[in-house]
Amino acid sequence: MIENPISRFSQKYRGHLLHLVAEEYLAFVCRHLPGIEGIILRRLLYGKLFKRLGMKSLIYSGVFLTHTYGIEVGDYFSINSGALIDGRGGIKIGSGVMIGPHTVIVSSSHQTNDFRKPMTSLDHIMEPVTISDDVWIGANAFIRGGVEIGRGAIIGAGSVVLRNVPEFMVAAGNPAKIVKDRRMASSPGRN
């Protein structure tokens, strides 16, 4: 007897599918609501959908969050307009993290090892992302799956992060490279 692949899919992913449907429709309603009302509604919605959403988190209008069942966020988190986070492979974000506008963080990629099959039939590869406490990610940054960003690090605007960034380092560029150790700064403020 041949098992129906749709039945097997629905049994395996039923919980995720229901979550994604709720996420898609409810987020559509709240995503672009302006002002404090929008921030409050998004906080309430994602407080239910995230694996964990810490206290005093700000999700500004226009943020796209998908596969939120895989996203854990600490306290005092903020994410600015136009950012996209895909939590399919798991994303853990610490406390005091700021994510700039139009940043993209993905936690999965596609298999590419079987050239005989169409790309659309290859599976996802889950690659968790870890962003430690007190991190600032500048506007238009891209962080790929499998990356760990250490405590106190800064990711420069427009950077493409393909490798781990140690704590207190400033990484910038495409691909991002370490450009500064924050502990070596001679004076507070902009250097």
JSON list of C-alpha atoms in Angstrom, two decimals:
[
{"chain": "A", "resi": 1, "resn": "MET", "atom": "CA", "xyz": [0.00, 0.00, 0.00]},
{"chain": "A", "resi": 2, "resn": "ILE", "atom": "CA", "xyz": [1.41, 3.38, -1.02]},
{"chain": "A", "resi": 3, "resn": "GLU", "atom": "CA", "xyz": [1.10, 6.16, 1.53]},
{"chain": "A", "resi": 4, "resn": "ASN", "atom": "CA", "xyz": [-0.37, 9.43, 0.32]},
{"chain": "A", "resi": 5, "resn": "PRO", "atom": "CA", "xyz": [2.49, 12.00, 0.49]},
{"chain": "A", "resi": 6, "resn": "ILE", "atom": "CA", "xyz": [0.03, 14.81, 1.27]},
{"chain": "A", "resi": 7, "resn": "SER", "atom": "CA", "xyz": [-1.29, 12.85, 4.26]},
{"chain": "A", "resi": 8, "resn": "ARG", "atom": "CA", "xyz": [2.26, 12.23, 5.50]},
{"chain": "A", "resi": 9, "resn": "PHE", "atom": "CA", "xyz": [3.06, 15.94, 5.07]},
{"chain": "A", "resi": 10, "resn": "SER", "atom": "CA", "xyz": [-0.05, 17.07, 6.94]},
{"chain": "A", "resi": 11, "resn": "GLN", "atom": "CA", "xyz": [0.62, 14.71, 9.86]},
{"chain": "A", "resi": 12, "resn": "LYS", "atom": "CA", "xyz": [4.22, 15.83, 10.18]},
{"chain": "A", "resi": 13, "resn": "TYR", "atom": "CA", "xyz": [3.62, 19.57, 9.79]},
{"chain": "A", "resi": 14, "resn": "ARG", "atom": "CA", "xyz": [0.03, 20.03, 10.99]},
{"chain": "A", "resi": 15, "resn": "GLY", "atom": "CA", "xyz": [0.99, 22.19, 13.98]},
{"chain": "A", "resi": 16, "resn": "HIS", "atom": "CA", "xyz": [3.34, 24.33, 11.90]},
{"chain": "A", "resi": 17, "resn": "LEU", "atom": "CA", "xyz": [0.77, 24.69, 9.14]},
{"chain": "A", "resi": 18, "resn": "LEU", "atom": "CA", "xyz": [-1.90, 25.98, 11.53]},
{"chain": "A", "resi": 19, "resn": "HIS", "atom": "CA", "xyz": [0.65, 28.31, 13.10]},
{"chain": "A", "resi": 20, "resn": "LEU", "atom": "CA", "xyz": [1.69, 29.65, 9.70]},
{"chain": "A", "resi": 21, "resn": "VAL", "atom": "CA", "xyz": [-1.90, 30.28, 8.63]},
{"chain": "A", "resi": 22, "resn": "ALA", "atom": "CA", "xyz": [-2.60, 32.20, 11.84]},
{"chain": "A", "resi": 23, "resn": "GLU", "atom": "CA", "xyz": [0.70, 34.04, 11.49]},
{"chain": "A", "resi": 24, "resn": "GLU", "atom": "CA", "xyz": [0.04, 35.02, 7.88]},
{"chain": "A", "resi": 25, "resn": "TYR", "atom": "CA", "xyz": [-3.49, 36.35, 8.33]},
{"chain": "A", "resi": 26, "resn": "LEU", "atom": "CA", "xyz": [-3.09, 37.98, 11.73]},
{"chain": "A", "resi": 27, "resn": "ALA", "atom": "CA", "xyz": [0.23, 39.57, 10.77]},
{"chain": "A", "resi": 28, "resn": "PHE", "atom": "CA", "xyz": [-1.37, 40.92, 7.59]},
{"chain": "A", "resi": 29, "resn": "VAL", "atom": "CA", "xyz": [-3.89, 42.77, 9.76]},
{"chain": "A", "resi": 30, "resn": "CYS", "atom": "CA", "xyz": [-1.30, 44.16, 12.21]},
{"chain": "A", "resi": 31, "resn": "ARG", "atom": "CA", "xyz": [1.87, 44.54, 10.10]},
{"chain": "A", "resi": 32, "resn": "HIS", "atom": "CA", "xyz": [1.31, 48.09, 8.86]},
{"chain": "A", "resi": 33, "resn": "LEU", "atom": "CA", "xyz": [-0.74, 49.59, 11.69]},
{"chain": "A", "resi": 34, "resn": "PRO", "atom": "CA", "xyz": [0.93, 52.88, 12.65]},
{"chain": "A", "resi": 35, "resn": "GLY", "atom": "CA", "xyz": [1.61, 54.40, 16.03]},
{"chain": "A", "resi": 36, "resn": "ILE", "atom": "CA", "xyz": [1.54, 53.05, 19.53]},
{"chain": "A", "resi": 37, "resn": "GLU", "atom": "CA", "xyz": [-1.62, 51.05, 18.80]},
{"chain": "A", "resi": 38, "resn": "GLY", "atom": "CA", "xyz": [0.19, 49.09, 16.09]},
{"chain": "A", "resi": 39, "resn": "ILE", "atom": "CA", "xyz": [3.19, 48.44, 18.35]},
{"chain": "A", "resi": 40, "resn": "ILE", "atom": "CA", "xyz": [0.90, 47.17, 21.12]},
{"chain": "A", "resi": 41, "resn": "LEU", "atom": "CA", "xyz": [-1.09, 44.91, 18.78]},
{"chain": "A", "resi": 42, "resn": "ARG", "atom": "CA", "xyz": [2.07, 43.46, 17.23]},
{"chain": "A", "resi": 43, "resn": "ARG", "atom": "CA", "xyz": [3.51, 42.87, 20.71]},
{"chain": "A", "resi": 44, "resn": "LEU", "atom": "CA", "xyz": [0.35, 40.98, 21.72]},
{"chain": "A", "resi": 45, "resn": "LEU", "atom": "CA", "xyz": [0.23, 38.96, 18.50]},
{"chain": "A", "resi": 46, "resn": "TYR", "atom": "CA", "xyz": [3.88, 37.95, 18.40]},
{"chain": "A", "resi": 47, "resn": "GLY", "atom": "CA", "xyz": [3.87, 37.31, 22.14]},
{"chain": "A", "resi": 48, "resn": "LYS", "atom": "CA", "xyz": [1.54, 34.41, 21.31]},
{"chain": "A", "resi": 49, "resn": "LEU", "atom": "CA", "xyz": [3.28, 33.29, 18.10]},
{"chain": "A", "resi": 50, "resn": "PHE", "atom": "CA", "xyz": [6.99, 33.48, 19.02]},
{"chain": "A", "resi": 51, "resn": "LYS", "atom": "CA", "xyz": [8.64, 30.66, 20.91]},
{"chain": "A", "resi": 52, "resn": "ARG", "atom": "CA", "xyz": [9.48, 33.45, 23.39]},
{"chain": "A", "resi": 53, "resn": "LEU", "atom": "CA", "xyz": [9.18, 37.23, 23.21]},
{"chain": "A", "resi": 54, "resn": "GLY", "atom": "CA", "xyz": [10.75, 39.12, 26.09]},
{"chain": "A", "resi": 55, "resn": "MET", "atom": "CA", "xyz": [9.48, 42.18, 27.94]},
{"chain": "A", "resi": 56, "resn": "LYS", "atom": "CA", "xyz": [9.48, 45.65, 26.44]},
{"chain": "A", "resi": 57, "resn": "SER", "atom": "CA", "xyz": [10.06, 44.49, 22.87]},
{"chain": "A", "resi": 58, "resn": "LEU", "atom": "CA", "xyz": [9.29, 46.87, 20.01]},
{"chain": "A", "resi": 59, "resn": "ILE", "atom": "CA", "xyz": [8.26, 45.58, 16.61]},
{"chain": "A", "resi": 60, "resn": "TYR", "atom": "CA", "xyz": [7.81, 48.56, 14.33]},
{"chain": "A", "resi": 61, "resn": "SER", "atom": "CA", "xyz": [5.41, 48.67, 11.39]},
{"chain": "A", "resi": 62, "resn": "GLY", "atom": "CA", "xyz": [6.35, 46.92, 8.17]},
{"chain": "A", "resi": 63, "resn": "VAL", "atom": "CA", "xyz": [8.38, 44.12, 9.76]},
{"chain": "A", "resi": 64, "resn": "PHE", "atom": "CA", "xyz": [7.97, 40.69, 8.13]},
{"chain": "A", "resi": 65, "resn": "LEU", "atom": "CA", "xyz": [8.29, 37.76, 10.52]},
{"chain": "A", "resi": 66, "resn": "THR", "atom": "CA", "xyz": [7.80, 34.20, 9.26]},
{"chain": "A", "resi": 67, "resn": "HIS", "atom": "CA", "xyz": [8.04, 30.80, 10.94]},
{"chain": "A", "resi": 68, "resn": "THR", "atom": "CA", "xyz": [7.79, 32.59, 14.29]},
{"chain": "A", "resi": 69, "resn": "TYR", "atom": "CA", "xyz": [7.48, 29.25, 16.12]},
{"chain": "A", "resi": 70, "resn": "GLY", "atom": "CA", "xyz": [11.28, 29.07, 15.80]},
{"chain": "A", "resi": 71, "resn": "ILE", "atom": "CA", "xyz": [12.08, 32.58, 17.11]},
{"chain": "A", "resi": 72, "resn": "GLU", "atom": "CA", "xyz": [13.15, 33.27, 20.71]},
{"chain": "A", "resi": 73, "resn": "VAL", "atom": "CA", "xyz": [13.77, 36.88, 21.76]},
{"chain": "A", "resi": 74, "resn": "GLY", "atom": "CA", "xyz": [15.03, 38.37, 25.02]},
{"chain": "A", "resi": 75, "resn": "ASP", "atom": "CA", "xyz": [13.98, 41.58, 26.77]},
{"chain": "A", "resi": 76, "resn": "TYR", "atom": "CA", "xyz": [14.37, 45.14, 25.40]},
{"chain": "A", "resi": 77, "resn": "PHE", "atom": "CA", "xyz": [14.46, 44.00, 21.77]},
{"chain": "A", "resi": 78, "resn": "SER", "atom": "CA", "xyz": [13.65, 46.31, 18.87]},
{"chain": "A", "resi": 79, "resn": "ILE", "atom": "CA", "xyz": [13.28, 45.65, 15.17]},
{"chain": "A", "resi": 80, "resn": "ASN", "atom": "CA", "xyz": [12.77, 48.43, 12.65]},
{"chain": "A", "resi": 81, "resn": "SER", "atom": "CA", "xyz": [10.58, 48.79, 9.55]},
{"chain": "A", "resi": 82, "resn": "GLY", "atom": "CA", "xyz": [11.09, 46.55, 6.54]},
{"chain": "A", "resi": 83, "resn": "ALA", "atom": "CA", "xyz": [13.19, 43.94, 8.35]},
{"chain": "A", "resi": 84, "resn": "LEU", "atom": "CA", "xyz": [12.55, 40.27, 7.57]},
{"chain": "A", "resi": 85, "resn": "ILE", "atom": "CA", "xyz": [13.25, 37.36, 9.90]},
{"chain": "A", "resi": 86, "resn": "ASP", "atom": "CA", "xyz": [12.61, 33.75, 8.89]},
{"chain": "A", "resi": 87, "resn": "GLY", "atom": "CA", "xyz": [12.75, 31.50, 11.96]},
{"chain": "A", "resi": 88, "resn": "ARG", "atom": "CA", "xyz": [12.28, 28.17, 10.16]},
{"chain": "A", "resi": 89, "resn": "GLY", "atom": "CA", "xyz": [15.65, 26.78, 11.34]},
{"chain": "A", "resi": 90, "resn": "GLY", "atom": "CA", "xyz": [15.60, 28.48, 14.75]},
{"chain": "A", "resi": 91, "resn": "ILE", "atom": "CA", "xyz": [16.70, 31.96, 15.76]},
{"chain": "A", "resi": 92, "resn": "LYS", "atom": "CA", "xyz": [17.72, 32.92, 19.27]},
{"chain": "A", "resi": 93, "resn": "ILE", "atom": "CA", "xyz": [18.10, 36.64, 19.94]},
{"chain": "A", "resi": 94, "resn": "GLY", "atom": "CA", "xyz": [19.33, 37.91, 23.29]},
{"chain": "A", "resi": 95, "resn": "SER", "atom": "CA", "xyz": [18.29, 40.94, 25.34]},
{"chain": "A", "resi": 96, "resn": "GLY", "atom": "CA", "xyz": [19.03, 44.52, 24.34]},
{"chain": "A", "resi": 97, "resn": "VAL", "atom": "CA", "xyz": [19.33, 43.72, 20.62]},
{"chain": "A", "resi": 98, "resn": "MET", "atom": "CA", "xyz": [18.53, 46.41, 18.03]},
{"chain": "A", "resi": 99, "resn": "ILE", "atom": "CA", "xyz": [17.86, 45.41, 14.43]},
{"chain": "A", "resi": 100, "resn": "GLY", "atom": "CA", "xyz": [17.92, 48.18, 11.82]},
{"chain": "A", "resi": 101, "resn": "PRO", "atom": "CA", "xyz": [15.50, 48.72, 8.96]},
{"chain": "A", "resi": 102, "resn": "HIS", "atom": "CA", "xyz": [15.47, 46.31, 6.01]},
{"chain": "A", "resi": 103, "resn": "THR", "atom": "CA", "xyz": [17.73, 43.77, 7.70]},
{"chain": "A", "resi": 104, "resn": "VAL", "atom": "CA", "xyz": [17.26, 40.13, 6.63]},
{"chain": "A", "resi": 105, "resn": "ILE", "atom": "CA", "xyz": [17.96, 37.17, 8.94]},
{"chain": "A", "resi": 106, "resn": "VAL", "atom": "CA", "xyz": [17.36, 33.66, 7.62]},
{"chain": "A", "resi": 107, "resn": "SER", "atom": "CA", "xyz": [17.86, 30.38, 9.44]},
{"chain": "A", "resi": 108, "resn": "SER", "atom": "CA", "xyz": [17.61, 27.92, 6.58]},
{"chain": "A", "resi": 109, "resn": "SER", "atom": "CA", "xyz": [18.87, 27.43, 3.07]},
{"chain": "A", "resi": 110, "resn": "HIS", "atom": "CA", "xyz": [18.25, 24.96, 0.26]},
{"chain": "A", "resi": 111, "resn": "GLN", "atom": "CA", "xyz": [20.13, 21.81, -0.61]},
{"chain": "A", "resi": 112, "resn": "THR", "atom": "CA", "xyz": [22.14, 22.14, -3.79]},
{"chain": "A", "resi": 113, "resn": "ASN", "atom": "CA", "xyz": [24.00, 18.83, -3.85]},
{"chain": "A", "resi": 114, "resn": "ASP", "atom": "CA", "xyz": [21.82, 16.88, -6.33]},
{"chain": "A", "resi": 115, "resn": "PHE", "atom": "CA", "xyz": [22.03, 18.54, -9.73]},
{"chain": "A", "resi": 116, "resn": "ARG", "atom": "CA", "xyz": [19.77, 15.86, -11.27]},
{"chain": "A", "resi": 117, "resn": "LYS", "atom": "CA", "xyz": [16.71, 17.11, -9.36]},
{"chain": "A", "resi": 118, "resn": "PRO", "atom": "CA", "xyz": [14.93, 20.42, -9.91]},
{"chain": "A", "resi": 119, "resn": "MET", "atom": "CA", "xyz": [15.83, 23.04, -7.31]},
{"chain": "A", "resi": 120, "resn": "THR", "atom": "CA", "xyz": [12.19, 23.23, -6.22]},
{"chain": "A", "resi": 121, "resn": "SER", "atom": "CA", "xyz": [12.23, 19.59, -5.11]},
{"chain": "A", "resi": 122, "resn": "LEU", "atom": "CA", "xyz": [15.30, 19.85, -2.86]},
{"chain": "A", "resi": 123, "resn": "ASP", "atom": "CA", "xyz": [14.82, 20.12, 0.90]},
{"chain": "A", "resi": 124, "resn": "HIS", "atom": "CA", "xyz": [15.62, 22.94, 3.29]},
{"chain": "A", "resi": 125, "resn": "ILE", "atom": "CA", "xyz": [18.73, 22.78, 5.44]},
{"chain": "A", "resi": 126, "resn": "MET", "atom": "CA", "xyz": [18.03, 24.15, 8.92]},
{"chain": "A", "resi": 127, "resn": "GLU", "atom": "CA", "xyz": [20.79, 26.48, 10.13]},
{"chain": "A", "resi": 128, "resn": "PRO", "atom": "CA", "xyz": [20.07, 28.13, 13.50]},
{"chain": "A", "resi": 129, "resn": "VAL", "atom": "CA", "xyz": [21.15, 31.72, 14.10]},
{"chain": "A", "resi": 130, "resn": "THR", "atom": "CA", "xyz": [22.26, 32.99, 17.52]},
{"chain": "A", "resi": 131, "resn": "ILE", "atom": "CA", "xyz": [22.51, 36.69, 18.31]},
{"chain": "A", "resi": 132, "resn": "SER", "atom": "CA", "xyz": [23.77, 37.34, 21.83]},
{"chain": "A", "resi": 133, "resn": "ASP", "atom": "CA", "xyz": [22.85, 40.20, 24.21]},
{"chain": "A", "resi": 134, "resn": "ASP", "atom": "CA", "xyz": [23.54, 43.88, 23.50]},
{"chain": "A", "resi": 135, "resn": "VAL", "atom": "CA", "xyz": [24.02, 43.61, 19.72]},
{"chain": "A", "resi": 136, "resn": "TRP", "atom": "CA", "xyz": [23.32, 46.36, 17.18]},
{"chain": "A", "resi": 137, "resn": "ILE", "atom": "CA", "xyz": [22.63, 45.29, 13.61]},
{"chain": "A", "resi": 138, "resn": "GLY", "atom": "CA", "xyz": [22.69, 48.21, 11.17]},
{"chain": "A", "resi": 139, "resn": "ALA", "atom": "CA", "xyz": [20.22, 48.87, 8.36]},
{"chain": "A", "resi": 140, "resn": "ASN", "atom": "CA", "xyz": [20.15, 46.60, 5.30]},
{"chain": "A", "resi": 141, "resn": "ALA", "atom": "CA", "xyz": [22.35, 43.91, 6.85]},
{"chain": "A", "resi": 142, "resn": "PHE", "atom": "CA", "xyz": [22.00, 40.27, 5.82]},
{"chain": "A", "resi": 143, "resn": "ILE", "atom": "CA", "xyz": [22.71, 37.44, 8.29]},
{"chain": "A", "resi": 144, "resn": "ARG", "atom": "CA", "xyz": [22.72, 33.90, 6.90]},
{"chain": "A", "resi": 145, "resn": "GLY", "atom": "CA", "xyz": [21.85, 30.72, 8.71]},
{"chain": "A", "resi": 146, "resn": "GLY", "atom": "CA", "xyz": [24.39, 29.06, 10.95]},
{"chain": "A", "resi": 147, "resn": "VAL", "atom": "CA", "xyz": [25.91, 32.35, 12.14]},
{"chain": "A", "resi": 148, "resn": "GLU", "atom": "CA", "xyz": [26.57, 33.27, 15.77]},
{"chain": "A", "resi": 149, "resn": "ILE", "atom": "CA", "xyz": [27.03, 36.92, 16.75]},
{"chain": "A", "resi": 150, "resn": "GLY", "atom": "CA", "xyz": [28.73, 37.48, 20.09]},
{"chain": "A", "resi": 151, "resn": "ARG", "atom": "CA", "xyz": [27.68, 39.77, 22.93]},
{"chain": "A", "resi": 152, "resn": "GLY", "atom": "CA", "xyz": [28.21, 43.47, 22.37]},
{"chain": "A", "resi": 153, "resn": "ALA", "atom": "CA", "xyz": [28.98, 43.12, 18.66]},
{"chain": "A", "resi": 154, "resn": "ILE", "atom": "CA", "xyz": [28.00, 45.66, 16.02]},
{"chain": "A", "resi": 155, "resn": "ILE", "atom": "CA", "xyz": [27.12, 44.74, 12.45]},
{"chain": "A", "resi": 156, "resn": "GLY", "atom": "CA", "xyz": [27.63, 47.65, 10.05]},
{"chain": "A", "resi": 157, "resn": "ALA", "atom": "CA", "xyz": [24.87, 48.85, 7.76]},
{"chain": "A", "resi": 158, "resn": "GLY", "atom": "CA", "xyz": [24.69, 46.92, 4.50]},
{"chain": "A", "resi": 159, "resn": "SER", "atom": "CA", "xyz": [26.92, 44.10, 5.75]},
{"chain": "A", "resi": 160, "resn": "VAL", "atom": "CA", "xyz": [26.58, 40.50, 4.59]},
{"chain": "A", "resi": 161, "resn": "VAL", "atom": "CA", "xyz": [27.39, 38.25, 7.57]},
{"chain": "A", "resi": 162, "resn": "LEU", "atom": "CA", "xyz": [28.45, 34.78, 6.45]},
{"chain": "A", "resi": 163, "resn": "ARG", "atom": "CA", "xyz": [30.65, 33.83, 9.44]},
{"chain": "A", "resi": 164, "resn": "ASN", "atom": "CA", "xyz": [30.54, 34.10, 13.21]},
{"chain": "A", "resi": 165, "resn": "VAL", "atom": "CA", "xyz": [31.29, 37.47, 14.78]},
{"chain": "A", "resi": 166, "resn": "PRO", "atom": "CA", "xyz": [33.07, 37.32, 18.19]},
{"chain": "A", "resi": 167, "resn": "GLU", "atom": "CA", "xyz": [31.88, 39.39, 21.12]},
{"chain": "A", "resi": 168, "resn": "PHE", "atom": "CA", "xyz": [32.54, 43.14, 21.13]},
{"chain": "A", "resi": 169, "resn": "MET", "atom": "CA", "xyz": [33.70, 43.13, 17.51]},
{"chain": "A", "resi": 170, "resn": "VAL", "atom": "CA", "xyz": [32.50, 45.49, 14.80]},
{"chain": "A", "resi": 171, "resn": "ALA", "atom": "CA", "xyz": [31.97, 43.66, 11.51]},
{"chain": "A", "resi": 172, "resn": "ALA", "atom": "CA", "xyz": [31.25, 45.41, 8.21]},
{"chain": "A", "resi": 173, "resn": "GLY", "atom": "CA", "xyz": [31.35, 44.87, 4.48]},
{"chain": "A", "resi": 174, "resn": "ASN", "atom": "CA", "xyz": [30.35, 42.29, 1.90]},
{"chain": "A", "resi": 175, "resn": "PRO", "atom": "CA", "xyz": [31.32, 39.75, 3.04]},
{"chain": "A", "resi": 176, "resn": "ALA", "atom": "CA", "xyz": [31.53, 41.15, 6.57]},
{"chain": "A", "resi": 177, "resn": "LYS", "atom": "CA", "xyz": [34.98, 41.27, 8.13]},
{"chain": "A", "resi": 178, "resn": "ILE", "atom": "CA", "xyz": [36.09, 42.36, 11.59]},
{"chain": "A", "resi": 179, "resn": "VAL", "atom": "CA", "xyz": [37.04, 46.04, 11.36]},
{"chain": "A", "resi": 180, "resn": "LYS", "atom": "CA", "xyz": [37.33, 46.99, 15.02]},
{"chain": "A", "resi": 181, "resn": "ASP", "atom": "CA", "xyz": [37.43, 45.66, 18.56]},
{"chain": "A", "resi": 182, "resn": "ARG", "atom": "CA", "xyz": [35.08, 47.80, 20.67]},
{"chain": "A", "resi": 183, "resn": "ARG", "atom": "CA", "xyz": [37.18, 47.13, 23.77]},
{"chain": "A", "resi": 184, "resn": "MET", "atom": "CA", "xyz": [40.11, 48.97, 22.14]},
{"chain": "A", "resi": 185, "resn": "ALA", "atom": "CA", "xyz": [38.17, 52.21, 21.62]},
{"chain": "A", "resi": 186, "resn": "SER", "atom": "CA", "xyz": [40.04, 55.18, 23.08]},
{"chain": "A", "resi": 187, "resn": "SER", "atom": "CA", "xyz": [37.02, 57.31, 23.93]},
{"chain": "A", "resi": 188, "resn": "PRO", "atom": "CA", "xyz": [33.25, 56.95, 24.17]},
{"chain": "A", "resi": 189, "resn": "GLY", "atom": "CA", "xyz": [31.12, 58.00, 21.25]},
{"chain": "A", "resi": 190, "resn": "ARG", "atom": "CA", "xyz": [31.62, 57.70, 17.53]},
{"chain": "A", "resi": 191, "resn": "ASN", "atom": "CA", "xyz": [35.09, 56.59, 16.41]}
]
